[in-house]
CSV table of C-alpha atoms in Angstrom, one decimal:
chain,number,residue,atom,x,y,z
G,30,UNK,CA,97.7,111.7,80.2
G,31,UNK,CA,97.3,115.2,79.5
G,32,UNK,CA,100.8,116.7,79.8
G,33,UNK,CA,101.0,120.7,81.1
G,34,UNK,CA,104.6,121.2,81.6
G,35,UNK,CA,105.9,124.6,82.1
G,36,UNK,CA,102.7,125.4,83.8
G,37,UNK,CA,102.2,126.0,87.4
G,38,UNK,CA,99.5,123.7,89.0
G,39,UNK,CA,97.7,127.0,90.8
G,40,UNK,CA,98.3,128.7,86.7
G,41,UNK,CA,96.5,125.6,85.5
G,42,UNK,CA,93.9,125.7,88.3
G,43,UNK,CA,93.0,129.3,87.4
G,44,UNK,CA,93.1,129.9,84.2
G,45,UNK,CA,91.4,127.4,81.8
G,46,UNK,CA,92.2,129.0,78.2
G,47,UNK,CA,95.7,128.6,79.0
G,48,UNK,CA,95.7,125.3,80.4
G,49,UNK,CA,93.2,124.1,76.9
G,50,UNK,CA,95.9,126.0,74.9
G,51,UNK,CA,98.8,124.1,76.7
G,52,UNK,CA,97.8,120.2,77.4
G,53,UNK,CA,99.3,117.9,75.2
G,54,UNK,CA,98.3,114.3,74.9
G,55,UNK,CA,101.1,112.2,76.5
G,56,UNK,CA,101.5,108.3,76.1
G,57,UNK,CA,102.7,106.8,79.5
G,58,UNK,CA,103.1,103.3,78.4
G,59,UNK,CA,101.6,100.5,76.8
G,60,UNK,CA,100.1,97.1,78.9
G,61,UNK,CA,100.0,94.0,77.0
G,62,UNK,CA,99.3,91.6,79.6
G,63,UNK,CA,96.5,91.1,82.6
G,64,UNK,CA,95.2,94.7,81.6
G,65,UNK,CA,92.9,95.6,84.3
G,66,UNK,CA,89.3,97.2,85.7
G,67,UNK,CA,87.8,96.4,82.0
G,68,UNK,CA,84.9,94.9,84.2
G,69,UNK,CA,84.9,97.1,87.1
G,70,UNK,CA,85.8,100.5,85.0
G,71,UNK,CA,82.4,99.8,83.1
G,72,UNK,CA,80.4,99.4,86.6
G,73,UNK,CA,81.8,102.8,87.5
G,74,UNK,CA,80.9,104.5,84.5
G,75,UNK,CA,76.9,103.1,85.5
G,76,UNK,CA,77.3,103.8,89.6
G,77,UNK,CA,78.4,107.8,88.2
G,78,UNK,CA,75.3,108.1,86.1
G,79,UNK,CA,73.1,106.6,88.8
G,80,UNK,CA,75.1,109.5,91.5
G,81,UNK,CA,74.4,112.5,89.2
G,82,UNK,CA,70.7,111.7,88.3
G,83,UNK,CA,70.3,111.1,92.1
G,84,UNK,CA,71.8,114.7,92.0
G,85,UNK,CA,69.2,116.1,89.4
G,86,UNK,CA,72.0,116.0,87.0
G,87,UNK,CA,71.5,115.9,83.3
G,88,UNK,CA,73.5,112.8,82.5
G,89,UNK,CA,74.0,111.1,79.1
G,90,UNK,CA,77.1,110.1,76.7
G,91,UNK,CA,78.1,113.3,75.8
G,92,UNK,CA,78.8,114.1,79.3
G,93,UNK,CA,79.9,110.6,80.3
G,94,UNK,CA,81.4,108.4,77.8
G,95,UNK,CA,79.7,104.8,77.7
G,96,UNK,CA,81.6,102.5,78.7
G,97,UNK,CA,81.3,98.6,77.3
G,98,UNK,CA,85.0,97.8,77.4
G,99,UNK,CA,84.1,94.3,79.6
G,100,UNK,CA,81.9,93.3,77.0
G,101,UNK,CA,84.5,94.3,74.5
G,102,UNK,CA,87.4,92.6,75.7
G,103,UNK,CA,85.3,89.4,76.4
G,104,UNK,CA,84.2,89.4,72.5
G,105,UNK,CA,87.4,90.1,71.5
G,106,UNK,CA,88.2,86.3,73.4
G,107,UNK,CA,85.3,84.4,71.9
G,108,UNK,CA,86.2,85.8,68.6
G,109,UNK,CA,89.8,84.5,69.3
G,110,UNK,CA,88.0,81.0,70.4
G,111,UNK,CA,85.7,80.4,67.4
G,112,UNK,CA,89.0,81.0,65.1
G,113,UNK,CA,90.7,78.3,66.8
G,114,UNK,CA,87.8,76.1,65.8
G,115,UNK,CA,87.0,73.5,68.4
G,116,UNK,CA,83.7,74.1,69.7
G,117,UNK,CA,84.4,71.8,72.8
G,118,UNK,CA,87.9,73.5,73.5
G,119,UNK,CA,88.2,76.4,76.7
G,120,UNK,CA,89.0,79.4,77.5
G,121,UNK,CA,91.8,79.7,80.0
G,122,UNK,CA,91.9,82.5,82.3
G,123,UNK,CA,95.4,81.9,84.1
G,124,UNK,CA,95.6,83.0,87.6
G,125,UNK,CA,97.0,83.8,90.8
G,126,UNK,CA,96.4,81.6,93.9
G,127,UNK,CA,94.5,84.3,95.5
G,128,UNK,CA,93.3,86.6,93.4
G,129,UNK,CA,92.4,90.2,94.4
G,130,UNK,CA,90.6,91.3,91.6
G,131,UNK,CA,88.2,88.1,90.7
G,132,UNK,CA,85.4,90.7,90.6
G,133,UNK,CA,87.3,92.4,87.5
G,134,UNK,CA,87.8,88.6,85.8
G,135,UNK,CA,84.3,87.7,86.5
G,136,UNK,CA,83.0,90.9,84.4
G,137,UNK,CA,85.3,89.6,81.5
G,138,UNK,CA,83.8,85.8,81.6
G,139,UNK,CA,80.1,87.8,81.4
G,140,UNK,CA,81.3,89.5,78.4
G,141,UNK,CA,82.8,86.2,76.4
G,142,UNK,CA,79.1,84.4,77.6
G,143,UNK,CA,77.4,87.6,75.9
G,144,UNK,CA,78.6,86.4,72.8
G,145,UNK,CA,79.1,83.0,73.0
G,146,UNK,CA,77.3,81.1,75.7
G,147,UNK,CA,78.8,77.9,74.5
G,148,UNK,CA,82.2,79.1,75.7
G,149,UNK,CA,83.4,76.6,78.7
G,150,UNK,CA,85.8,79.4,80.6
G,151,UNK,CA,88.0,77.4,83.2
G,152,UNK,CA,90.5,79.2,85.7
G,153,UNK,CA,93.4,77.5,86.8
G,154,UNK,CA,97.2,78.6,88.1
G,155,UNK,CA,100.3,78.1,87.0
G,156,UNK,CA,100.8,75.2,89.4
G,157,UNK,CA,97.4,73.5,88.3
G,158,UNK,CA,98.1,74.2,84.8
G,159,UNK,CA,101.6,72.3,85.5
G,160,UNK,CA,100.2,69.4,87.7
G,161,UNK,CA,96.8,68.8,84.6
G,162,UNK,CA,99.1,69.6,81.8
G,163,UNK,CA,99.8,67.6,78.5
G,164,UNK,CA,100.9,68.7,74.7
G,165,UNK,CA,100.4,66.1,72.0
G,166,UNK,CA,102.5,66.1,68.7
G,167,UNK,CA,101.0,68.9,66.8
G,168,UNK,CA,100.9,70.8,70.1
G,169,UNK,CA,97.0,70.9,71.3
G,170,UNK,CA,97.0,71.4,75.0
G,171,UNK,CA,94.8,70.1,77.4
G,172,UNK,CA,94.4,70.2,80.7
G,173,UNK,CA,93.1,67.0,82.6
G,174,UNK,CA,91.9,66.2,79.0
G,175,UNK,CA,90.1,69.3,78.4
G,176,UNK,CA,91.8,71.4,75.2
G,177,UNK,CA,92.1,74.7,75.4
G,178,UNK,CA,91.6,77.1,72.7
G,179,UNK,CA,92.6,80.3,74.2
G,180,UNK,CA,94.6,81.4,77.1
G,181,UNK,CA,94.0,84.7,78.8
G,182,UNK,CA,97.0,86.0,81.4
G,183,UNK,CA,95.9,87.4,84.5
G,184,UNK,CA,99.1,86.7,86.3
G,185,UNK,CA,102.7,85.9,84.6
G,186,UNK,CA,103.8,89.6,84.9
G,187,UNK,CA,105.9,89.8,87.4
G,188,UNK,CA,108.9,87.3,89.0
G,189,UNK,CA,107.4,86.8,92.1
G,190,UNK,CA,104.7,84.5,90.0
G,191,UNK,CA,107.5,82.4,89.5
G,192,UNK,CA,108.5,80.6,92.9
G,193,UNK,CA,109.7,77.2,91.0
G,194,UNK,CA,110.8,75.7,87.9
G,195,UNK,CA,107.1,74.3,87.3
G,196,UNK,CA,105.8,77.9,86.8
G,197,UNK,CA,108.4,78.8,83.9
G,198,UNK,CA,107.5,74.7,82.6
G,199,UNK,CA,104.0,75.9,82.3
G,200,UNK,CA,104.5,78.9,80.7
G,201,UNK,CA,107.4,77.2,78.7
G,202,UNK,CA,104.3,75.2,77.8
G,203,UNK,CA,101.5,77.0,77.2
G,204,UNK,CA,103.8,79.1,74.3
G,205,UNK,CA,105.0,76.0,72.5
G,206,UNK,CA,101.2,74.8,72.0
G,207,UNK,CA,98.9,75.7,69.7
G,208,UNK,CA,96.4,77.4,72.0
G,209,UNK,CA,96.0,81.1,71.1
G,210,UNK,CA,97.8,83.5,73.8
G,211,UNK,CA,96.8,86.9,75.2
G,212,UNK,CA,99.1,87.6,74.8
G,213,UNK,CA,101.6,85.4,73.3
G,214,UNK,CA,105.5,86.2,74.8
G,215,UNK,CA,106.0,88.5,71.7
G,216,UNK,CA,103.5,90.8,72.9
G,217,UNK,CA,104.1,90.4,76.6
G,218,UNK,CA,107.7,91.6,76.1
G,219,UNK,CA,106.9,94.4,73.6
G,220,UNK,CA,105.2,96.1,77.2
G,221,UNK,CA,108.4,96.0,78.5
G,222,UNK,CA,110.1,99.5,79.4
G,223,UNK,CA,112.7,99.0,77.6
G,224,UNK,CA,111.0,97.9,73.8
G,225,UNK,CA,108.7,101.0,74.4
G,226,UNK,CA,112.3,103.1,75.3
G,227,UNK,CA,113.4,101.7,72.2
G,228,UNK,CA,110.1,102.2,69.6
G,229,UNK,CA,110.6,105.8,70.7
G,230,UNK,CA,114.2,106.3,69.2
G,231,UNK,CA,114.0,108.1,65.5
G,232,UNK,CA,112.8,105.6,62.4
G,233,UNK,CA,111.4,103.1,65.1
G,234,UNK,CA,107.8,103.9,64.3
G,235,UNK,CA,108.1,104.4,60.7
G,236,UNK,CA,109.4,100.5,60.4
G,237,UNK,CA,105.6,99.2,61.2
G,238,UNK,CA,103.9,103.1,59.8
G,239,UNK,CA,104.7,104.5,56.2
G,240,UNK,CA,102.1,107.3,56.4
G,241,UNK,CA,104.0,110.4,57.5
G,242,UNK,CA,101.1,112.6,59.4
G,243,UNK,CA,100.1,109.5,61.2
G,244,UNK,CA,104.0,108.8,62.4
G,245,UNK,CA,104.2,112.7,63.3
G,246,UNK,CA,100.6,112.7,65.1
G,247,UNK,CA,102.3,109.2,66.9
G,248,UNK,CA,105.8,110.8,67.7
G,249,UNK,CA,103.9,114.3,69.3
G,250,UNK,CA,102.4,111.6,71.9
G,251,UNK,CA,105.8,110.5,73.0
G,252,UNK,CA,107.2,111.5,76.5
G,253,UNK,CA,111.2,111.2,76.4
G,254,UNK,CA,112.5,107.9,77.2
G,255,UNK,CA,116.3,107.5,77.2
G,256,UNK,CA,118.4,103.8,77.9
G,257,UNK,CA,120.5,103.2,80.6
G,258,UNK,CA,122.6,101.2,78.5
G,259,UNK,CA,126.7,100.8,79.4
G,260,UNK,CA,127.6,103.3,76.6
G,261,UNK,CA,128.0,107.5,75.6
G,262,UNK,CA,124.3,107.6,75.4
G,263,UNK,CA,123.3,105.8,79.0
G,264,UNK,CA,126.1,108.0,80.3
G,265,UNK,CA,124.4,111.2,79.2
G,266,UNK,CA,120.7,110.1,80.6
G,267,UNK,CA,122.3,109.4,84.1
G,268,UNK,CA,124.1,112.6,83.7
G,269,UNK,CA,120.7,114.2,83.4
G,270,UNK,CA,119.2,112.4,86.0
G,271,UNK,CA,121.9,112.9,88.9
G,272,UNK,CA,121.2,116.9,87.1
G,273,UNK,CA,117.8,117.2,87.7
G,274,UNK,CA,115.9,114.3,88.8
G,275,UNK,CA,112.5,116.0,89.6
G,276,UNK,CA,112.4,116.0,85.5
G,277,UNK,CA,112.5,112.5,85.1
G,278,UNK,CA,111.2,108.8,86.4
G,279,UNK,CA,113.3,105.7,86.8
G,280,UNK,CA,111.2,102.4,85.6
G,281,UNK,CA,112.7,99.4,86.1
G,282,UNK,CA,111.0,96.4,83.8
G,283,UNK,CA,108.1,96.0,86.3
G,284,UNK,CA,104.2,95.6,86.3
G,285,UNK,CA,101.9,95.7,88.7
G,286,UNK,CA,102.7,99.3,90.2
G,287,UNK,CA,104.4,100.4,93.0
G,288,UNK,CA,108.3,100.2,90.7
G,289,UNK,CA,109.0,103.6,89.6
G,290,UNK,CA,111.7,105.7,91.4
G,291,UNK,CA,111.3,109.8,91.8
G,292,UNK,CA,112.5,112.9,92.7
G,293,UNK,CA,115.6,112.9,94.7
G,294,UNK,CA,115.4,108.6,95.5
G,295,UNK,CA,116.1,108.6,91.3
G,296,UNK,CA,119.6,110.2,92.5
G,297,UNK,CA,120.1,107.8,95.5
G,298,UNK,CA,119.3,105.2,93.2
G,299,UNK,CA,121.3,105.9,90.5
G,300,UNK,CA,124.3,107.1,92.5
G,301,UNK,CA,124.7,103.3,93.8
G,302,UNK,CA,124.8,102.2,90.6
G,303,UNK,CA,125.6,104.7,87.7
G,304,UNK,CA,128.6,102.6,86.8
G,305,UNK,CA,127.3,98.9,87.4
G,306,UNK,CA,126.1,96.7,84.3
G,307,UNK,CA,122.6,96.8,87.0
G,308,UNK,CA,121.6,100.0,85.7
G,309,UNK,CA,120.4,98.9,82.0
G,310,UNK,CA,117.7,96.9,84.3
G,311,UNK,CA,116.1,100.8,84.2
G,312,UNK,CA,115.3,103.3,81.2
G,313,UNK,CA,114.8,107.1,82.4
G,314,UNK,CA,111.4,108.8,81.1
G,315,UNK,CA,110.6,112.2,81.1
G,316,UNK,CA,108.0,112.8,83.7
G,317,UNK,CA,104.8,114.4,82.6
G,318,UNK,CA,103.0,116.8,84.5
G,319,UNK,CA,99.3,116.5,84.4
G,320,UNK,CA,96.9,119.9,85.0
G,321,UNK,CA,95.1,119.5,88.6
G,322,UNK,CA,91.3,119.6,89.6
G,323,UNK,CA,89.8,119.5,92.9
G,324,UNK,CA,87.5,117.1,93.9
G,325,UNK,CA,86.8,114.7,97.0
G,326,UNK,CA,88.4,111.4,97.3
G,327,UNK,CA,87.1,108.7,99.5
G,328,UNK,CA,89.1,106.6,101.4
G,329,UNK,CA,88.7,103.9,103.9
G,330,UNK,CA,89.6,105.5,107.4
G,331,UNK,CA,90.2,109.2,106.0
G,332,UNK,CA,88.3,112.3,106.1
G,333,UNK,CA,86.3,113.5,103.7
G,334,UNK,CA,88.3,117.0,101.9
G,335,UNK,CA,88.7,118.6,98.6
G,336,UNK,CA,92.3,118.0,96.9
G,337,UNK,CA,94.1,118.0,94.1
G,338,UNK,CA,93.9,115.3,92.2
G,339,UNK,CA,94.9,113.8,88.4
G,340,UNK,CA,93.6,111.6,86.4
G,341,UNK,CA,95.7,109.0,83.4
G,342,UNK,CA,93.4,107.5,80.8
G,343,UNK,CA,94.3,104.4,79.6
G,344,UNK,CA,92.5,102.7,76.6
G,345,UNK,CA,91.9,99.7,76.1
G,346,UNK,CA,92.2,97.6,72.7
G,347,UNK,CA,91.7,94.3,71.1
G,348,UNK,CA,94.4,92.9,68.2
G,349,UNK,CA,94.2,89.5,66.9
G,350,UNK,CA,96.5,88.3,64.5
G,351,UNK,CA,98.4,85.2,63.0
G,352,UNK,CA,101.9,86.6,62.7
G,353,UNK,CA,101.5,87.7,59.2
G,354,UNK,CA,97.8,89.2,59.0
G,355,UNK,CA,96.2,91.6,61.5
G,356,UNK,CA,92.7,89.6,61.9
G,357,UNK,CA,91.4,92.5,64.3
G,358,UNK,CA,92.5,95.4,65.6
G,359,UNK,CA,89.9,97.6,67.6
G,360,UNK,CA,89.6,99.9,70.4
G,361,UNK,CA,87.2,98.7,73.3
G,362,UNK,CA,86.4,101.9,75.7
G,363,UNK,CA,88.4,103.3,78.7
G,364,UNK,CA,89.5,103.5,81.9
G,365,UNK,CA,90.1,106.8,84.0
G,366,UNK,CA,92.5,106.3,87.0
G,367,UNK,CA,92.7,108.9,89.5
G,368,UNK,CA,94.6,110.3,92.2
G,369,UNK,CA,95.9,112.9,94.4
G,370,UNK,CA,98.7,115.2,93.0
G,371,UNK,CA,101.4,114.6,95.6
G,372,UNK,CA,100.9,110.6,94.7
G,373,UNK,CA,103.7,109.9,92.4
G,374,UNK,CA,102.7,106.0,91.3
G,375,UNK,CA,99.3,105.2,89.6
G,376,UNK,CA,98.3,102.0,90.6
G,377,UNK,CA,94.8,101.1,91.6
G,378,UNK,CA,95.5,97.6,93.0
G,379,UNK,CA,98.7,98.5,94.5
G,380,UNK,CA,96.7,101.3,96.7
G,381,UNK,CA,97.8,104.6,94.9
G,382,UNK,CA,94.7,105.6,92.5
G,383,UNK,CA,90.7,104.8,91.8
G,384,UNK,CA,88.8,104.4,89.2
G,385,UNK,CA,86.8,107.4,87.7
G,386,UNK,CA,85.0,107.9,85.1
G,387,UNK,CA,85.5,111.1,82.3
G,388,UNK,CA,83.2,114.0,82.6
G,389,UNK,CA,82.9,115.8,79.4
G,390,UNK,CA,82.1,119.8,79.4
């Protein structure tokens, strides 16, 4: 996200060699598990170029970015298959009992039969994965006798995919075999709000970085995240919060959108609880304050106006590795989410944003 703090919106709105001088890239967070719109964000990118040349106008990717990042991911997964090196084994794409966004998850099974049409993708939940379920000695898993190779989490995010002990003995599972994992638990809980809170404190990203530029050029991305811990230091960031709480966001360790806490609810919030041990389930982030454009959302049931709107753009990326040895690391297109200015949360599926695609001038 393109941070313009200190700006007015109608200063930003009016006067674009201030707002170039003044954005600043801002990192919001990283997802590492069931990563959205890869398939649909690509369709979008196509549906824009067909609009404009409707519109006589001149379209290509200089203006609008191509956009592949289906096809991307789903070679990232077949690349991740032929490693594990069964050519009969499956891809496992783990789901919800209903799923909202099978269209998405279709796009991403196109993209792993692009590469590999030999690739047997199955989809089963958590409950079927539990009922078909079996782990021999040196850990292969296979369901009703079928191994799979590599699993690919499209629900396991939040606790509400957990109703019973059988969805935590799948999952239990699925991490002790041998099956490759996207992501494994590792990575899941690295997209936590709190590991990102903490790879933000001072000598965090020089652990994994020793090249001093590239930490600086990292650090310059990083909004202010602060814990909530039971300590001096929580103390201080509710302190700042109770202060001024239009400055900040209140994330509890949620996916899925719809979790954050702003403006004066972050002091209602935090008021309850400032001196209960619940509070280190937050961390406090600095809120960034995108520049505005107008343009005309549609929604179902709505008129028709100009607004303000935002956009986030989130990248997406493939890393496969064996714990010691990076095997690939790559980045595989975009996705633009937009919204209106006076919507605080960002989620598409939740209701809050759309999908858009970048329009370079």
């Amino acid at each position: 996200m393109m941070d313009c703090s200190g700006n007015s919106h109608s200063t930003q709105n009016h006067n674009k060699k201030l707002r170039v001088v003044d954005m600043k890239l801002k990192q919001i967070e990283m997802n590492t598990i069931a990563s959205s719109f890869a398939g649909l964000s690509a369709q979008m990118t196509q549906f824009h170029h067909y609009i404009l040349d409707l519109c006589d106008v001149d379209v290509n990717s200089s203006t609008i970015p191509e956009n592949s990042s289906y096809n991307d991911l789903g070679k990232g997964i077949a690349e991740a298959w032929e490693l594990y090196g069964n050519k009969s084994a499956a891809v496992l794409f783990l789901v919800e009992t209903v799923s909202t966004n099978i269209f998405d998850q279709r796009w991403v099974e196109y993209g792993i039969h692009h590469h590999n049409s030999h690739i047997k993708v199955i989809r089963k939940t958590f409950l079927e994965v539990h009922e078909e379920m079996d782990l021999s000695e040196d850990k292969v898993l296979t369901l009703s006798g079928l191994e799979v190779a590599v699993v690919y989490f499209r629900c396991g995010y939040s606790p509400d995919q957990y109703t019973s002990e059988k969805e935590w003995e799948a999952r239990l599972t699925i991490e002790r075999s041998r099956a490759i994992k996207c992501p494994n638990i590792n990575y899941h809980l690295i997209g936590t709000k709190k590991i990102q809170q903490e790879l933000v404190r001072e000598g965090a990203v020089e652990k994994f970085i020793t090249d001093a530029d590239a930490v600086a050029r990292i650090r310059a991305t990083f909004a202010g995240q602060y814990s909530l811990d039971l300590d001096a230091e929580g103390d201080k960031a509710v302190q700042m919060a109770l202060d001024n709480p239009d400055r900040f966001v209140l994330k509890p360790q949620r996916e899925g959108g719809g979790n954050n806490t702003y403006g004066e609810d972050i002091r209602t919030v935090l008021s309850g609880i400032k001196d209960s041990e619940e509070r280190t389930a937050y961390i406090l982030m600095e809120r960034v304050h995108p520049f505005s454009f107008k343009n005309y959302p549609l929604r179902p049931g709505s008129e028709v106006r100009c607004m303000d709107m935002v956009s986030e753009l989130g990248i997406y990326g493939v890393l496969i590795g064996n714990g010691e040895t990076v095997i690939k690391n790559e980045q595989c297109s975009h996705l633009l989410r937009t919204k209106t200015l006076e919507t605080d949360e960002g989620g598409i599926v939740a209701g809050f944003a759309a999908m858009d695609s970048p329009y370079l001038v």
